[in-house]
Structures are given as C-alpha cells and as structure tokens.
Short mmCIF file of C-alpha atoms and ligand atoms in Angstrom, two decimals:
data_model
loop_
_atom_site.label_atom_id
_atom_site.label_comp_id
_atom_site.label_asym_id
_atom_site.label_seq_id
_atom_site.Cartn_x
_atom_site.Cartn_y
_atom_site.Cartn_z
CA UNK A 148 -47.96 -8.80 78.81
CA UNK A 149 -50.83 -8.34 76.41
CA UNK A 150 -52.54 -10.88 74.18
CA UNK A 151 -52.56 -9.05 70.83
CA UNK A 152 -53.04 -9.31 67.10
CA UNK A 153 -50.78 -7.68 64.53
CA UNK A 154 -50.66 -7.41 60.74
CA UNK A 155 -47.70 -8.92 58.93
CA UNK A 156 -46.96 -8.46 55.22
CA UNK A 157 -44.47 -10.67 53.43
CA UNK A 158 -43.40 -8.41 50.56
CA UNK A 159 -42.73 -9.27 46.88
CA UNK A 160 -38.95 -9.59 47.20
CA UNK A 161 -39.30 -12.17 49.99
CA UNK A 162 -41.78 -14.22 47.93
CA UNK A 163 -39.50 -13.94 44.89
CA UNK A 164 -36.74 -15.54 47.02
CA UNK A 165 -39.03 -18.43 48.03
CA UNK A 166 -38.71 -17.32 51.65
CA UNK A 167 -42.39 -17.46 52.68
CA UNK A 168 -42.08 -20.76 54.56
CA UNK A 169 -38.94 -19.68 56.37
CA UNK A 170 -40.55 -16.40 57.43
CA UNK A 171 -43.75 -18.02 58.70
CA UNK A 172 -41.65 -20.63 60.50
CA UNK A 173 -39.83 -17.87 62.40
CA UNK A 174 -43.16 -16.43 63.58
CA UNK A 175 -44.53 -19.82 64.61
CA UNK A 176 -41.33 -20.85 66.41
CA UNK A 177 -41.44 -17.67 68.47
CA UNK A 178 -44.97 -18.47 69.64
CA UNK A 179 -46.94 -16.27 67.26
CA UNK A 180 -49.92 -17.96 65.64
CA UNK A 181 -51.25 -17.34 62.12
CA UNK A 182 -54.98 -16.69 62.57
CA UNK A 183 -55.63 -15.26 59.07
CA UNK A 184 -53.68 -15.40 55.80
CA UNK A 185 -54.06 -14.54 52.09
CA UNK A 186 -51.95 -13.97 49.00
CA UNK A 187 -52.84 -11.03 46.79
CA UNK A 188 -51.52 -8.83 44.03
CA UNK A 189 -51.97 -5.21 45.13
CA UNK A 190 -53.11 -2.61 42.62
CA UNK A 191 -51.69 0.88 42.99
CA UNK A 192 -54.81 2.26 44.64
CA UNK A 193 -54.83 -0.42 47.34
CA UNK A 194 -51.08 -0.04 47.95
CA UNK A 195 -51.39 3.77 48.12
CA UNK A 196 -54.33 3.48 50.53
CA UNK A 197 -52.36 1.23 52.85
CA UNK A 198 -49.29 3.51 52.78
CA UNK A 199 -51.16 6.84 52.70
CA UNK A 200 -49.10 8.22 55.59
CA UNK A 201 -46.01 7.88 53.38
CA UNK A 202 -47.47 9.82 50.42
CA UNK A 203 -45.18 12.69 49.48
CA UNK A 204 -42.05 10.95 50.76
CA UNK A 205 -39.19 10.77 48.24
CA UNK A 206 -39.37 6.96 48.27
CA UNK A 207 -43.16 6.75 47.74
CA UNK A 208 -43.12 5.94 43.99
CA UNK A 209 -40.42 3.33 44.50
CA UNK A 210 -42.51 1.80 47.30
CA UNK A 211 -45.63 1.71 45.06
CA UNK A 212 -43.76 0.02 42.18
CA UNK A 213 -42.24 -2.49 44.58
CA UNK A 214 -45.43 -3.41 46.41
CA UNK A 215 -47.37 -3.98 43.16
CA UNK A 216 -44.72 -5.84 41.14
CA UNK A 217 -45.58 -9.34 42.42
CA UNK A 218 -47.91 -10.87 45.01
CA UNK A 219 -47.67 -10.27 48.73
CA UNK A 220 -48.86 -12.42 51.64
CA UNK A 221 -50.82 -10.69 54.40
CA UNK A 222 -51.31 -12.41 57.73
CA UNK A 223 -52.76 -11.71 61.12
CA UNK A 224 -50.42 -12.96 63.85
CA UNK A 225 -51.71 -13.48 67.38
CA UNK A 226 -49.92 -13.99 70.68
CA UNK A 227 -48.47 -12.37 73.77
CA UNK A 228 -47.13 -8.93 72.89
CA UNK A 229 -47.58 -9.82 69.20
CA UNK A 230 -46.88 -6.29 67.92
CA UNK A 231 -43.48 -5.99 69.60
CA UNK A 232 -42.58 -9.64 69.04
CA UNK A 233 -43.25 -9.38 65.30
CA UNK A 234 -41.10 -6.24 65.11
CA UNK A 235 -38.29 -7.94 67.01
CA UNK A 236 -38.34 -10.91 64.60
CA UNK A 237 -38.44 -8.56 61.57
CA UNK A 238 -35.53 -6.41 62.73
CA UNK A 239 -35.28 -2.61 62.51
CA UNK A 240 -35.90 -0.34 59.51
CA UNK A 241 -32.15 0.29 59.38
CA UNK A 242 -31.76 -3.45 58.93
CA UNK A 243 -28.05 -3.20 58.03
CA UNK A 244 -27.35 -2.47 61.71
CA UNK A 245 -29.94 -4.97 62.93
CA UNK A 246 -29.18 -8.11 64.89
CA UNK A 247 -28.15 -11.30 63.07
CA UNK A 248 -30.97 -13.73 62.51
CA UNK A 249 -33.69 -11.12 61.91
CA UNK A 250 -35.83 -11.41 58.78
CA UNK A 251 -34.71 -8.09 57.33
CA UNK A 252 -31.06 -8.83 57.97
CA UNK A 253 -31.48 -12.06 56.02
CA UNK A 254 -33.86 -10.97 53.23
CA UNK A 255 -33.93 -7.16 52.82
CA UNK A 256 -32.30 -5.83 49.65
CA UNK A 257 -32.42 -2.19 50.67
CA UNK A 258 -34.41 0.10 52.98
CA UNK A 259 -37.47 -0.02 50.66
CA UNK A 260 -37.18 -3.66 49.58
CA UNK A 261 -37.21 -4.72 53.20
CA UNK A 262 -38.98 -8.12 52.91
CA UNK A 263 -41.62 -7.63 55.60
CA UNK A 264 -43.96 -5.12 57.19
CA UNK A 265 -45.36 -5.26 60.73
CA UNK A 266 -47.82 -2.97 62.50
CA UNK A 267 -46.09 -0.45 64.78
CA UNK A 268 -48.72 -0.34 67.56
CA UNK A 269 -51.87 -2.18 68.66
CA UNK A 270 -53.93 0.77 67.36
CA UNK A 271 -52.42 0.68 63.87
CA UNK A 272 -52.67 -3.14 63.93
CA UNK A 273 -56.46 -2.82 64.27
CA UNK A 274 -56.67 -0.45 61.29
CA UNK A 275 -54.23 -2.46 59.15
CA UNK A 276 -55.96 -5.78 59.87
CA UNK A 277 -59.33 -4.26 58.91
CA UNK A 278 -57.76 -2.93 55.68
CA UNK A 279 -57.10 -6.46 54.41
CA UNK A 280 -59.45 -8.82 56.29
CA UNK A 281 -63.17 -9.13 56.91
CA UNK A 282 -64.11 -10.33 60.37
CA UNK A 283 -65.14 -13.79 59.12
CA UNK A 284 -61.68 -14.31 57.60
CA UNK A 285 -59.95 -14.11 61.01
CA UNK A 286 -59.90 -17.03 63.49
CA UNK A 287 -58.88 -15.65 66.90
CA UNK A 288 -57.58 -17.82 69.67
CA UNK A 289 -58.24 -21.24 68.13
CA UNK A 290 -56.56 -24.25 69.73
CA UNK A 291 -56.46 -28.03 69.94
CA UNK A 292 -59.86 -29.72 70.21
P1 CMP B 217 -42.86 -0.70 55.96
O1 CMP B 217 -42.55 -1.15 57.33
O2 CMP B 217 -43.78 -1.53 55.13
O3 CMP B 217 -43.46 0.78 56.04
C1 CMP B 217 -43.26 1.76 55.07
C2 CMP B 217 -42.31 1.34 54.01
O4 CMP B 217 -41.73 2.40 53.26
C3 CMP B 217 -41.12 0.64 54.64
O5 CMP B 217 -41.49 -0.59 55.16
C4 CMP B 217 -40.14 0.63 53.49
O6 CMP B 217 -40.51 -0.34 52.51
C5 CMP B 217 -40.39 2.04 52.92
N1 CMP B 217 -39.50 3.05 53.55
C6 CMP B 217 -39.62 3.55 54.79
N2 CMP B 217 -38.66 4.47 55.04
C7 CMP B 217 -37.93 4.54 53.91
C8 CMP B 217 -36.78 5.32 53.53
N3 CMP B 217 -36.23 6.21 54.35
N4 CMP B 217 -36.28 5.13 52.30
C9 CMP B 217 -36.84 4.24 51.47
N5 CMP B 217 -37.93 3.48 51.75
C10 CMP B 217 -38.47 3.62 52.97
#
C-alpha cells in the first residue's frame, strides 16, 4: 500500500453531460481526496504537449479536436494506491468490455471520447500533475482541524 497522488482529467464529453459531480462523488466515495482542482479550456498547443506520446497515432487529430472543444476539469487525487484506484474507478481503455459501474462504462461515447483520463503510474502522475499545477495550488494530506 502506497500513499500516492494521481492526475485525473474529466474530459469535455463528461462535462457536456453534466456528470462532473457524479464523477467526483465516485472518487470521494472510494476514499480518494481532491487536493487540487481547476477548470480550463485547453488550446491545441497545451493539449498536444500533454499527449505528446500519442503524436503520430491515427487518432491524434480527433483527440486534439475533442480535448479542445469545451472545458476540462483537472484534479489531483490523493489516497492509498491512488493511481491504481483511480484507474479501477475509470474502467479500462476498452471500456465496452469493462465492469458495470465504471465511469467509462457509464459516460464514454467511444474509445477517444472516453470521459476521463488517469495517470498510468506514479512516475507519470508526477509529470502530469506538474504539467497542470504549480506547487502552491496543491494541498497534500489536509484533514479535519
Ligand atoms: P487517455 O487515457 O486520456 O490517454 C490517451 C487518449 O487517447 C485516450 O485516453 C483516448 O482518449 C485516446 N485514445 C487512446 N487509444 C486510442 C485508440 N486506439 N483509438 C482512439 N483513441 C484513442
């Protein structure tokens, strides 16, 4: 068990469906804590920078159009095994075969319009968090006073 942080993105199609509250609720109910959050409209350059490992893929232009068409919400989620837990709640890339009750099963429209993103390892979480948040915008390990 590791106490971790992970980056979560709620993508335009999920916001268009008014599903932000439901998605955050699923994270909170599973014990993940929102320790940073912002809504932003990506420009192409910022979207391409975030997804640079996907450049050249046949779906890249579709992904760029999608991620810039409406706002997204980026969050840092914290908790025990946060990276794996977030991915479990999201459901797999091939969401059609994913378990019932996962975010992608409920809100994905296709393999690109898949409602949410989550970091795939603690190392990429560090990079992805730093891509969207300055240190003073993140509030690690806060609790009841
Ligand atoms: P995400 O987890 O944000 O990481 C990369 C994104 O590219 C992915 O979600 C999808 O939106 C998109 N993507 C990944 N693989 C494919 C694919 N095979 N076909 C279409 N889109 C994809």
